[in-house]
mmCIF file of N, CA and C and ligand atoms in Angstrom:
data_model
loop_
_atom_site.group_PDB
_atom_site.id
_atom_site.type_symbol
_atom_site.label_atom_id
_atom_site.label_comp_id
_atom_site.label_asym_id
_atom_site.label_seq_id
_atom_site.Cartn_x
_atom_site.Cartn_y
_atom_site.Cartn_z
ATOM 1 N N UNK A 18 -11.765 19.040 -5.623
ATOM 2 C CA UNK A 18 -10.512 18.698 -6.323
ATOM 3 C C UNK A 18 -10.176 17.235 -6.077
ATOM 4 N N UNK A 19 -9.866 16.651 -7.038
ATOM 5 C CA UNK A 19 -9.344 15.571 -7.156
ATOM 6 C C UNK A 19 -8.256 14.906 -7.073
ATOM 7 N N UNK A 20 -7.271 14.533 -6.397
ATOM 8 C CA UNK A 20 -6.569 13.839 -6.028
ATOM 9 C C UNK A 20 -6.048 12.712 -6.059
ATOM 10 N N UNK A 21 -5.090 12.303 -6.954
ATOM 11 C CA UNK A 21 -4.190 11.154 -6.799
ATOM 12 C C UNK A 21 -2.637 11.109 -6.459
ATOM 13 N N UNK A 22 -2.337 9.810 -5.801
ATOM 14 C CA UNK A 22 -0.892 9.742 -5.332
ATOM 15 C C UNK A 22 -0.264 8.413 -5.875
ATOM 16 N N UNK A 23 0.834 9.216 -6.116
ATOM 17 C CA UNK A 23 1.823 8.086 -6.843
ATOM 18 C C UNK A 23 2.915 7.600 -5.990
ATOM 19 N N UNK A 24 3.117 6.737 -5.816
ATOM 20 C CA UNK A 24 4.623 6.113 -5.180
ATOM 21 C C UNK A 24 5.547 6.802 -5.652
ATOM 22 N N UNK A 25 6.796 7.440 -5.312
ATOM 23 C CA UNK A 25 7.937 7.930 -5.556
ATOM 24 C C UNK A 25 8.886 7.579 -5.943
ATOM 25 N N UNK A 26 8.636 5.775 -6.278
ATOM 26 C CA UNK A 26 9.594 5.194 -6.802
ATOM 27 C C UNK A 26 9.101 4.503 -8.094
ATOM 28 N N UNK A 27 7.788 3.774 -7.841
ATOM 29 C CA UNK A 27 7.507 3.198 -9.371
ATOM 30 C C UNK A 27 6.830 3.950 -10.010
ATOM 31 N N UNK A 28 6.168 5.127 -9.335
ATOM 32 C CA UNK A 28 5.113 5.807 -9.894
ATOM 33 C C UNK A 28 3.904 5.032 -9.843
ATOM 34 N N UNK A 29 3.414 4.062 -9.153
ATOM 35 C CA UNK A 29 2.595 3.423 -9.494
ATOM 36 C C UNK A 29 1.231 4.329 -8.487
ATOM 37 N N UNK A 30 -0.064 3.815 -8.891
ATOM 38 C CA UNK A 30 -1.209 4.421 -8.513
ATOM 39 C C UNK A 30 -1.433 4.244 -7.197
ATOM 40 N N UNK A 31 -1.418 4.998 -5.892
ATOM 41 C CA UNK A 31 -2.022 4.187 -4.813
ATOM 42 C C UNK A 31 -3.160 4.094 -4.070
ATOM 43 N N UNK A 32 -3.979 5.519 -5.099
ATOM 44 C CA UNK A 32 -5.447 5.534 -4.804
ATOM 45 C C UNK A 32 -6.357 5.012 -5.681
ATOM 46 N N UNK A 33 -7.334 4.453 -5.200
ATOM 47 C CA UNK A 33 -8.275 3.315 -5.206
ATOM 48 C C UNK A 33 -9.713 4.262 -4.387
ATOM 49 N N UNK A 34 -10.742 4.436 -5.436
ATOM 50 C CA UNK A 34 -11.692 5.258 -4.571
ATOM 51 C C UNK A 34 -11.661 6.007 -3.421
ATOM 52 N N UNK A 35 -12.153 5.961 -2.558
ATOM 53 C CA UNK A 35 -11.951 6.988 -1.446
ATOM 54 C C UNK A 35 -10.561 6.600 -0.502
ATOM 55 N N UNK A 36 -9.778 5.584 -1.106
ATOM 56 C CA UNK A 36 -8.683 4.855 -0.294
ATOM 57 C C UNK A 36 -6.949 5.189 -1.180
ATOM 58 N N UNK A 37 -6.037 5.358 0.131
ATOM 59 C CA UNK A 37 -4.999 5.436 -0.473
ATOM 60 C C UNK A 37 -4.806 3.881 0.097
ATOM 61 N N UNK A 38 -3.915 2.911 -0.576
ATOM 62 C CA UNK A 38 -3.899 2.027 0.013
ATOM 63 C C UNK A 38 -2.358 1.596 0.150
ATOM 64 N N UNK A 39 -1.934 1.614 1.376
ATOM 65 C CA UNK A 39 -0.631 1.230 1.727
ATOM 66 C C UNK A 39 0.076 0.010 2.577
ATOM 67 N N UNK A 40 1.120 -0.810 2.404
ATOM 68 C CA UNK A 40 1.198 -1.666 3.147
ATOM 69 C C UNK A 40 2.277 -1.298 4.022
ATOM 70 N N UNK A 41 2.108 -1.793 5.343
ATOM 71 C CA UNK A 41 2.710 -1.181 6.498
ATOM 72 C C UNK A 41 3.555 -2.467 7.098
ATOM 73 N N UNK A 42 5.051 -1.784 7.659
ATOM 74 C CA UNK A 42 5.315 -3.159 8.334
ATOM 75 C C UNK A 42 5.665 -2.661 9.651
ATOM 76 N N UNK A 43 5.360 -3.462 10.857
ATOM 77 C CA UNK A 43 5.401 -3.261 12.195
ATOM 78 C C UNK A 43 6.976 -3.350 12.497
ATOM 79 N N UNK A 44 7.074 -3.070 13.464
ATOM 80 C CA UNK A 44 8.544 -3.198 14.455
ATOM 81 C C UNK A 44 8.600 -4.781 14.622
ATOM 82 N N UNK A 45 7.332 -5.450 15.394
ATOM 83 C CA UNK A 45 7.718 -7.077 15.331
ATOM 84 C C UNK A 45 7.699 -7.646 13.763
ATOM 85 N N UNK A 46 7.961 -6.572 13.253
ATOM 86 C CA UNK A 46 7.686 -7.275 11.608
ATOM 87 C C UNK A 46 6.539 -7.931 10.899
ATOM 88 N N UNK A 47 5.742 -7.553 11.916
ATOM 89 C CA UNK A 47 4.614 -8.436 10.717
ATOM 90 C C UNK A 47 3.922 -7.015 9.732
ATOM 91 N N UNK A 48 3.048 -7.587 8.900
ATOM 92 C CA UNK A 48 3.239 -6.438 7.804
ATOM 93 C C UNK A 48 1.241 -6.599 8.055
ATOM 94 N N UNK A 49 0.636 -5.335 7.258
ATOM 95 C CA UNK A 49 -0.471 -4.804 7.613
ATOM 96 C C UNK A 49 -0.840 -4.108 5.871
ATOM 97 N N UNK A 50 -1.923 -4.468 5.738
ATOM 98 C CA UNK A 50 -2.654 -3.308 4.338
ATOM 99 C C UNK A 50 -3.782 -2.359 5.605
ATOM 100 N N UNK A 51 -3.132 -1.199 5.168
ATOM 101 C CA UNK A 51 -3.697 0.286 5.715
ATOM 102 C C UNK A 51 -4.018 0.969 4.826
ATOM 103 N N UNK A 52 -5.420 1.278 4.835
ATOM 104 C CA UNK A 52 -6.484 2.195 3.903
ATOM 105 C C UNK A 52 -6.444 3.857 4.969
ATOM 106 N N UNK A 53 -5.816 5.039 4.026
ATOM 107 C CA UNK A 53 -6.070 6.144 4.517
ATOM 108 C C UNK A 53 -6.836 7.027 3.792
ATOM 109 N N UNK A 54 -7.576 7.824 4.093
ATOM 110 C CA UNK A 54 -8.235 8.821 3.503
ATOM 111 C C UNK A 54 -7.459 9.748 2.491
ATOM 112 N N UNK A 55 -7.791 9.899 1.354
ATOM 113 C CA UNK A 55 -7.125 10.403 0.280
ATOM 114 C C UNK A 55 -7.461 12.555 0.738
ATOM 115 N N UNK A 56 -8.246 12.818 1.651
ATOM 116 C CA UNK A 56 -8.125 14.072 1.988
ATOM 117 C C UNK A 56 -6.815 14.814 2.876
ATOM 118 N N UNK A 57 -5.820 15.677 2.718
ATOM 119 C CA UNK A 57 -5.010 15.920 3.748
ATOM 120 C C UNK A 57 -5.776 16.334 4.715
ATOM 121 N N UNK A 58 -4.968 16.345 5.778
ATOM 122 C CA UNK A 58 -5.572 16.147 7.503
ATOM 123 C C UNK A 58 -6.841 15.483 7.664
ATOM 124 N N UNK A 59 -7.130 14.462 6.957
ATOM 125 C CA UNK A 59 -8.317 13.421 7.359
ATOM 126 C C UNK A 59 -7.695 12.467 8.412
ATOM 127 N N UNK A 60 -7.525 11.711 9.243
ATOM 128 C CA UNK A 60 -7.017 10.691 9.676
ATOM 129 C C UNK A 60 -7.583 9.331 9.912
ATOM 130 N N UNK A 61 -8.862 9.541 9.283
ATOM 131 C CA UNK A 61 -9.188 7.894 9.663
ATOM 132 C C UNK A 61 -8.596 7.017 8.645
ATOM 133 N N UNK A 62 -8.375 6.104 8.945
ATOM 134 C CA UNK A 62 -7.549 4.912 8.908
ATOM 135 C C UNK A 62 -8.472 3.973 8.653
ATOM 136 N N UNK A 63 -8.131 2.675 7.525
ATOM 137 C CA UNK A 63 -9.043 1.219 8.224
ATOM 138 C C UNK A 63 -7.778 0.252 7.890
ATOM 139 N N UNK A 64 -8.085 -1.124 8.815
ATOM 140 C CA UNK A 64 -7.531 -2.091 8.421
ATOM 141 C C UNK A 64 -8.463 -2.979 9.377
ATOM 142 N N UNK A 65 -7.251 -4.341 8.891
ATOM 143 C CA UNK A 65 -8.059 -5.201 9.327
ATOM 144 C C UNK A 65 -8.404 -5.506 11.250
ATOM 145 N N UNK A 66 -9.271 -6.232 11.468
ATOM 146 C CA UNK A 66 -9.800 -5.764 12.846
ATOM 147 C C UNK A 66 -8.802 -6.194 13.348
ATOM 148 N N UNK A 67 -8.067 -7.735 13.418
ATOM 149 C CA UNK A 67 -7.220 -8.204 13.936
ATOM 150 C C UNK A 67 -5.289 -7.697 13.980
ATOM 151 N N UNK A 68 -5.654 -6.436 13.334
ATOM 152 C CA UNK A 68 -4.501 -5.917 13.283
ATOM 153 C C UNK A 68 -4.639 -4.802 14.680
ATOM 154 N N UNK A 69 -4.173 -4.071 15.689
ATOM 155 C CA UNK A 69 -4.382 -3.693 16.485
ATOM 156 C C UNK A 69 -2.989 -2.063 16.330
ATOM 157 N N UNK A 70 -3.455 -1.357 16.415
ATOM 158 C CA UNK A 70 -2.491 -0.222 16.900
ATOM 159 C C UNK A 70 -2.613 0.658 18.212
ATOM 160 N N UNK A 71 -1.800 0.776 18.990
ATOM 161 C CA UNK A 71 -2.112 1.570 20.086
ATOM 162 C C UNK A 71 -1.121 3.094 19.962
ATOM 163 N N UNK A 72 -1.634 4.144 20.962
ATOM 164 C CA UNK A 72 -1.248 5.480 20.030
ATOM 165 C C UNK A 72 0.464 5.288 19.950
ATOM 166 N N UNK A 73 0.839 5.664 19.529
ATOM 167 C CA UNK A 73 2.336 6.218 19.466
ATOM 168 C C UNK A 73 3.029 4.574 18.765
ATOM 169 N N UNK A 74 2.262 3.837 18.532
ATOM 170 C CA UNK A 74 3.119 2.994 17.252
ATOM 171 C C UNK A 74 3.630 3.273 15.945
ATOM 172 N N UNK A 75 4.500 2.887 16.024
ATOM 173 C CA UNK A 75 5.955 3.149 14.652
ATOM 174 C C UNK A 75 5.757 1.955 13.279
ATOM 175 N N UNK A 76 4.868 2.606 12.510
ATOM 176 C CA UNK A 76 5.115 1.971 11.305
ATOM 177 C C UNK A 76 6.073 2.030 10.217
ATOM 178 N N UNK A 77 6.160 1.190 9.310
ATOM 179 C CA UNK A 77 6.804 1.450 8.068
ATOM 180 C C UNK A 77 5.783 1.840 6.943
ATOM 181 N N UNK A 78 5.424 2.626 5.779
ATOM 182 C CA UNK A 78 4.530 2.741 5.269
ATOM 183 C C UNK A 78 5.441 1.972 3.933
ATOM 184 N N UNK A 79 4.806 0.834 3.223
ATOM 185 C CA UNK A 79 5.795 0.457 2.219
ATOM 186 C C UNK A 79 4.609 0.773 1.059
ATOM 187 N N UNK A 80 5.455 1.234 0.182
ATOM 188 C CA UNK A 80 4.651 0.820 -1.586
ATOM 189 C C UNK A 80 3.893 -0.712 -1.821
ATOM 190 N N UNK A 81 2.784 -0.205 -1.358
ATOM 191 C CA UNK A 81 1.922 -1.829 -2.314
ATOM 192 C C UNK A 81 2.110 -2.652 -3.086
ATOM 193 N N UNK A 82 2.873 -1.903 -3.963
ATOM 194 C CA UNK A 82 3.038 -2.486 -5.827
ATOM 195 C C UNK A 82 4.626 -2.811 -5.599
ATOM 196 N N UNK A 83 5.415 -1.703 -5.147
ATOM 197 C CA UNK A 83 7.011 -2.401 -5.678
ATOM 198 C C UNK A 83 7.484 -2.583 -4.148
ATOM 199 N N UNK A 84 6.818 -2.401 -3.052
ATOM 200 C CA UNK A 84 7.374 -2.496 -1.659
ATOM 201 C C UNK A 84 8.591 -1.540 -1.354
ATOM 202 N N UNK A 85 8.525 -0.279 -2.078
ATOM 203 C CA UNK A 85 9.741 0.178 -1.845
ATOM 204 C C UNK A 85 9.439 0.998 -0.191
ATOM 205 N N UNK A 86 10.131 1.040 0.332
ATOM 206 C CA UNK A 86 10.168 2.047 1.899
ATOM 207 C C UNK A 86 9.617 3.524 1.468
ATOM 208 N N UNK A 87 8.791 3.670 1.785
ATOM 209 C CA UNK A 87 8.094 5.508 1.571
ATOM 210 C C UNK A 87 8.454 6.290 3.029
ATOM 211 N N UNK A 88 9.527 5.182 3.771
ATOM 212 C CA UNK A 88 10.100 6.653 4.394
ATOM 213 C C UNK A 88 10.813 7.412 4.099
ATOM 214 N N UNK A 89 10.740 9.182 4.504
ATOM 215 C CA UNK A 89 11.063 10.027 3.805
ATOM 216 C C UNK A 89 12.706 10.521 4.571
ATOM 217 N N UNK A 90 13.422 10.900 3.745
ATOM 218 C CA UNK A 90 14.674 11.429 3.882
ATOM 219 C C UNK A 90 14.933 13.195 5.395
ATOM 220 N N UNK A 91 13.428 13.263 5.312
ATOM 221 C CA UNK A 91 13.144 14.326 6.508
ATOM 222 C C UNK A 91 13.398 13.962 7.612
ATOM 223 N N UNK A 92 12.465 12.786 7.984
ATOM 224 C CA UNK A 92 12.336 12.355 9.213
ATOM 225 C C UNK A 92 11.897 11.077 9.121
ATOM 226 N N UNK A 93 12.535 10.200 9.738
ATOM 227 C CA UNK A 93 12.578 8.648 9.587
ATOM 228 C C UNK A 93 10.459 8.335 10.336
ATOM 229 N N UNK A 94 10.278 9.382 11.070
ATOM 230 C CA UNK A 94 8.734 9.778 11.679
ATOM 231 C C UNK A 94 7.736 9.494 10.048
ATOM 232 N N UNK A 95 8.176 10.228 9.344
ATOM 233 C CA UNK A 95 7.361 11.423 8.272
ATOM 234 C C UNK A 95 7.530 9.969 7.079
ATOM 235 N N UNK A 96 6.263 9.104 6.028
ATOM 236 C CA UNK A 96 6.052 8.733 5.008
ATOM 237 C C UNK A 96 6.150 10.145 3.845
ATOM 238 N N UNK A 97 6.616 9.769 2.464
ATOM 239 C CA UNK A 97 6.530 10.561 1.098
ATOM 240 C C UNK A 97 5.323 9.457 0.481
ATOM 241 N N UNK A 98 4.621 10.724 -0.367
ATOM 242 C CA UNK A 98 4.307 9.958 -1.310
ATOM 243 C C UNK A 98 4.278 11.303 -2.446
ATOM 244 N N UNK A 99 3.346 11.522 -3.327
ATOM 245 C CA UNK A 99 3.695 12.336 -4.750
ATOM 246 C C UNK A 99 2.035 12.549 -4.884
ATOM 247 N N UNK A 100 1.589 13.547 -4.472
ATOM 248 C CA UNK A 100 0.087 13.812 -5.195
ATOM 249 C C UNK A 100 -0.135 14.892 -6.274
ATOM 250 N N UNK A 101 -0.926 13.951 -7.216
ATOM 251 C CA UNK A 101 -1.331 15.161 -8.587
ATOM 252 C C UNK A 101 -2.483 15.088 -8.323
ATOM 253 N N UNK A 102 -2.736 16.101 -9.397
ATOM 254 C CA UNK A 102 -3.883 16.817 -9.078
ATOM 255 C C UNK A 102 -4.179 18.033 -10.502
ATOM 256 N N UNK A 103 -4.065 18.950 -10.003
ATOM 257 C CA UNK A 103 -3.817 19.889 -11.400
ATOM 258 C C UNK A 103 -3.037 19.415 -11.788
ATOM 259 N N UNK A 104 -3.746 19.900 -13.709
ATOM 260 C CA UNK A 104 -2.988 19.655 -14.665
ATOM 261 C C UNK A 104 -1.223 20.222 -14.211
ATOM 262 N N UNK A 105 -0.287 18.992 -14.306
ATOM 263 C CA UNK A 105 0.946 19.377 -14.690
ATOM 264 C C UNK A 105 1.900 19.390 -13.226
ATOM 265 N N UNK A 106 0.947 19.533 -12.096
ATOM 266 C CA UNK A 106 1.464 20.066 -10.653
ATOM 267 C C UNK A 106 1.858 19.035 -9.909
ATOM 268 N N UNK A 107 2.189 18.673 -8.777
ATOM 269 C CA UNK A 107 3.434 17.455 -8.593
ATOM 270 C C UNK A 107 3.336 17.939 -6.935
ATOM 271 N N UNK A 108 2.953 17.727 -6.252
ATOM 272 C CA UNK A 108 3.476 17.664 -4.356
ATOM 273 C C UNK A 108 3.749 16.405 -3.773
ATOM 274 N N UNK A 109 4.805 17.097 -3.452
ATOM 275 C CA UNK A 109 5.572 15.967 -2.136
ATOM 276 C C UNK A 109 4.695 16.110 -0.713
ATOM 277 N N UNK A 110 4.147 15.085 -0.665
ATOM 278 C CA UNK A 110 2.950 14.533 0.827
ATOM 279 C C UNK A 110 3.498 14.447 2.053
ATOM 280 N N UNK A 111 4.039 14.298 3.154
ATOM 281 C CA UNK A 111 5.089 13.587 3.535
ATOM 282 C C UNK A 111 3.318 13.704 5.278
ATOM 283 N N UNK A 112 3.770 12.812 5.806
ATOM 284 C CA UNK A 112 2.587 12.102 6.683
ATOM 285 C C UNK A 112 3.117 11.024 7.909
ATOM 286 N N UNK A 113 3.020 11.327 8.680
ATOM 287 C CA UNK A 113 3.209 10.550 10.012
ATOM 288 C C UNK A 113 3.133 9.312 10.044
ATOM 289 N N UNK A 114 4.133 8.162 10.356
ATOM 290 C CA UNK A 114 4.116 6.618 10.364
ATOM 291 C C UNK A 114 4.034 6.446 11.900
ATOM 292 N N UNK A 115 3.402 7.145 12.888
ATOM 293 C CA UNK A 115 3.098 7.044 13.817
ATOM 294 C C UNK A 115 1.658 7.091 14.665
ATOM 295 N N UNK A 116 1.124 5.965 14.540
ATOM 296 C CA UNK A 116 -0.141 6.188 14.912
ATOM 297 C C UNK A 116 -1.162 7.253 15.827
ATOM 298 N N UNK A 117 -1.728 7.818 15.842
ATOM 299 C CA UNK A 117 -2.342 9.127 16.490
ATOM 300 C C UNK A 117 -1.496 10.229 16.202
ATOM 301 N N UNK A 118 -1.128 10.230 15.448
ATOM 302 C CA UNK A 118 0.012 11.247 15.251
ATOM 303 C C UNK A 118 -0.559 12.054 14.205
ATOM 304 N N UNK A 119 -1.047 13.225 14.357
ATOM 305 C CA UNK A 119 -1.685 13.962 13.010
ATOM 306 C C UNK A 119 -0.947 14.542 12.308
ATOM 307 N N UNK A 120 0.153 13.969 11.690
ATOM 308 C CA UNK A 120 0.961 15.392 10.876
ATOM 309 C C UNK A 120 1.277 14.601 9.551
ATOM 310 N N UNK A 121 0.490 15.889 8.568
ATOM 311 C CA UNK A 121 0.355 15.789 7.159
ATOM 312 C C UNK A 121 1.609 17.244 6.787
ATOM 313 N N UNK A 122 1.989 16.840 5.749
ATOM 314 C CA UNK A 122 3.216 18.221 5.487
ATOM 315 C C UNK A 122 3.347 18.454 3.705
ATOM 316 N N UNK A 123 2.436 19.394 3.286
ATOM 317 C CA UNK A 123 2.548 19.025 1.472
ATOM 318 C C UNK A 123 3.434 20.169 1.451
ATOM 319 N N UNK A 124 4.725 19.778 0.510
ATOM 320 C CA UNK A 124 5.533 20.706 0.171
ATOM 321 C C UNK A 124 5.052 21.076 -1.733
ATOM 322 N N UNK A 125 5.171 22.769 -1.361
ATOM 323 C CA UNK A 125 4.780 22.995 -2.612
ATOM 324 C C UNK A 125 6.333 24.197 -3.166
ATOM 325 N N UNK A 126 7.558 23.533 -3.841
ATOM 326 C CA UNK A 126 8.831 24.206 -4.283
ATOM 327 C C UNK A 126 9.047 24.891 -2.883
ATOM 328 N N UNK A 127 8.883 26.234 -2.590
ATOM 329 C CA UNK A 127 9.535 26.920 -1.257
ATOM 330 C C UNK A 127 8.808 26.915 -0.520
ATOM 331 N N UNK A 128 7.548 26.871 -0.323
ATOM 332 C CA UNK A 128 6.881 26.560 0.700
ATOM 333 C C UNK A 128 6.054 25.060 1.230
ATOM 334 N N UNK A 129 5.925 25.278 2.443
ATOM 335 C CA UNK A 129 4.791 24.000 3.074
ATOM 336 C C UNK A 129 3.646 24.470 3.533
ATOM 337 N N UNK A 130 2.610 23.736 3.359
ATOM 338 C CA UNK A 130 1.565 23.836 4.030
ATOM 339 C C UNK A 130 1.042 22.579 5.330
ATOM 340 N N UNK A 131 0.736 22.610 6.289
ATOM 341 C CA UNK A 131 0.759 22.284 7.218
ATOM 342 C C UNK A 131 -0.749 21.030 7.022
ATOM 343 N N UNK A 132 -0.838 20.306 7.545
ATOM 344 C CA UNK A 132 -2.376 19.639 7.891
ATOM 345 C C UNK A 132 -2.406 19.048 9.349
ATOM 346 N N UNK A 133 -3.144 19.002 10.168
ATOM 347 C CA UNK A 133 -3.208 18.177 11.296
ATOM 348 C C UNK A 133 -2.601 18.855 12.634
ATOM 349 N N UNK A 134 -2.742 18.462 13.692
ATOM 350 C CA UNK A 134 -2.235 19.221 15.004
ATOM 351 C C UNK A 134 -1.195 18.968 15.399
ATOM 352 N N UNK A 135 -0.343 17.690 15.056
ATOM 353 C CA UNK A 135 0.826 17.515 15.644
ATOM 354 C C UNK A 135 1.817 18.064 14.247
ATOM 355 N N UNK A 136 1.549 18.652 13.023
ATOM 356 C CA UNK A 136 2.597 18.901 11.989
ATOM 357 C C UNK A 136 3.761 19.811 12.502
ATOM 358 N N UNK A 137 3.696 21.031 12.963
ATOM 359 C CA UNK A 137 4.536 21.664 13.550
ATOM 360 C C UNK A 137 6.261 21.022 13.830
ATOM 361 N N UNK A 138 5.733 19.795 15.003
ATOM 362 C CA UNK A 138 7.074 18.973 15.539
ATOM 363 C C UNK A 138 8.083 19.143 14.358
ATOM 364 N N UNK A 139 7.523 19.327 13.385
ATOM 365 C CA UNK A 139 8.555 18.352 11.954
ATOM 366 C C UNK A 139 9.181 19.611 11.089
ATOM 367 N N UNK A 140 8.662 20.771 11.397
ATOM 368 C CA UNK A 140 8.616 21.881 10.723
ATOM 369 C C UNK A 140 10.133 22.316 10.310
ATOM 370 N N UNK A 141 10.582 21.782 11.579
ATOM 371 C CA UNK A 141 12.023 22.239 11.769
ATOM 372 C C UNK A 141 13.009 21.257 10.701
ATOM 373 N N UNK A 142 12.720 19.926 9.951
ATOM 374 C CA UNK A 142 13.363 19.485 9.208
ATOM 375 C C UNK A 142 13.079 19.986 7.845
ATOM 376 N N UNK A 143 12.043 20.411 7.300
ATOM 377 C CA UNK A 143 11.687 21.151 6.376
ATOM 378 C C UNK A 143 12.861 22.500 5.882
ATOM 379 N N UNK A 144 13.070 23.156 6.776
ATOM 380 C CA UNK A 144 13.956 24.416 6.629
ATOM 381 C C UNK A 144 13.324 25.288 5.794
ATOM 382 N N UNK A 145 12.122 25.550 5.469
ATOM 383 C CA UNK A 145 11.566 26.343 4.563
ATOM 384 C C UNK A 145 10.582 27.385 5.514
ATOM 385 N N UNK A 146 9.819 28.171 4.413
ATOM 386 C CA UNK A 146 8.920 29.260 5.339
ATOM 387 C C UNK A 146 7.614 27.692 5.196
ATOM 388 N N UNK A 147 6.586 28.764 6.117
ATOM 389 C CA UNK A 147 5.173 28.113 6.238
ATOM 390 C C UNK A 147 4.380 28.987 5.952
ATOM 391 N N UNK A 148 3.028 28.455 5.361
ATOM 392 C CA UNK A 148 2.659 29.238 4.132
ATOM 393 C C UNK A 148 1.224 28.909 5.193
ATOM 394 N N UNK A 149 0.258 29.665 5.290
ATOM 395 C CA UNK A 149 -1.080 29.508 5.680
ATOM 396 C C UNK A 149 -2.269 29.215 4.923
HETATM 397 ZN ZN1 LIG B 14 6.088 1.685 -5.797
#
């Protein structure tokens, strides 16, 4: 299955071959282009070498195209983005801005489905069932 994600605000495209591509801004503010794997619960990551993350760093995940903030209204933790896929079908992504942090969360209307080992933590802002 095929997979694309749209920004939530311009709609614009943010996958690019095997890459979602997002720009990130640090706490000291300097800003970063971060390539993630377009699979849920994949976590490798690339950027550039001279960019450095150590575990438990706090990013911003911003829109590429219009720079809007893709943090999500859940948890200031948790990025949105919008993946299609089937004809017509629409999920809300929502994904960890915390480095080593594995938690992917696709909401599908009343339920979520979970990706990664740390998703759980977040479960509790969701307020919905969990779907296996
Ligand atoms: Zn955008």
């Amino acid at each position: 299955m095929y997979n694309d994600y749209k920004c939530p605000k311009c709609h614009g495209q943010l996958r690019l071959g095997d890459n979602i591509i997002l720009s990130a801004i640090r706490d000291d503010k300097s800003r970063a282009i971060i390539l993630l794997h377009p699979e849920l619960g994949n976590y490798s990551a690339d950027y550039h070498p001279a960019t450095k993350f150590e575990e438990g760093d706090r990013v911003i995940f911003l829109c590429p195209i219009c720079h809007h903030d893709l943090s999500s209204t859940k948890h200031k933790n948790l990025a949105m983005v919008i993946m299609t896929g089937e004809p017509g079908k629409e999920y809300d992504i929502y994904f960890s801005q915390v480095a080593g942090e594995h938690s992917t969360i696709k909401m599908m209307g009343e339920h979520v489905e979970l990706y990664g080992t740390h998703s759980e933590k977040y479960l509790d802002f969701f307020n919905m069932s969990q779907m296996h």
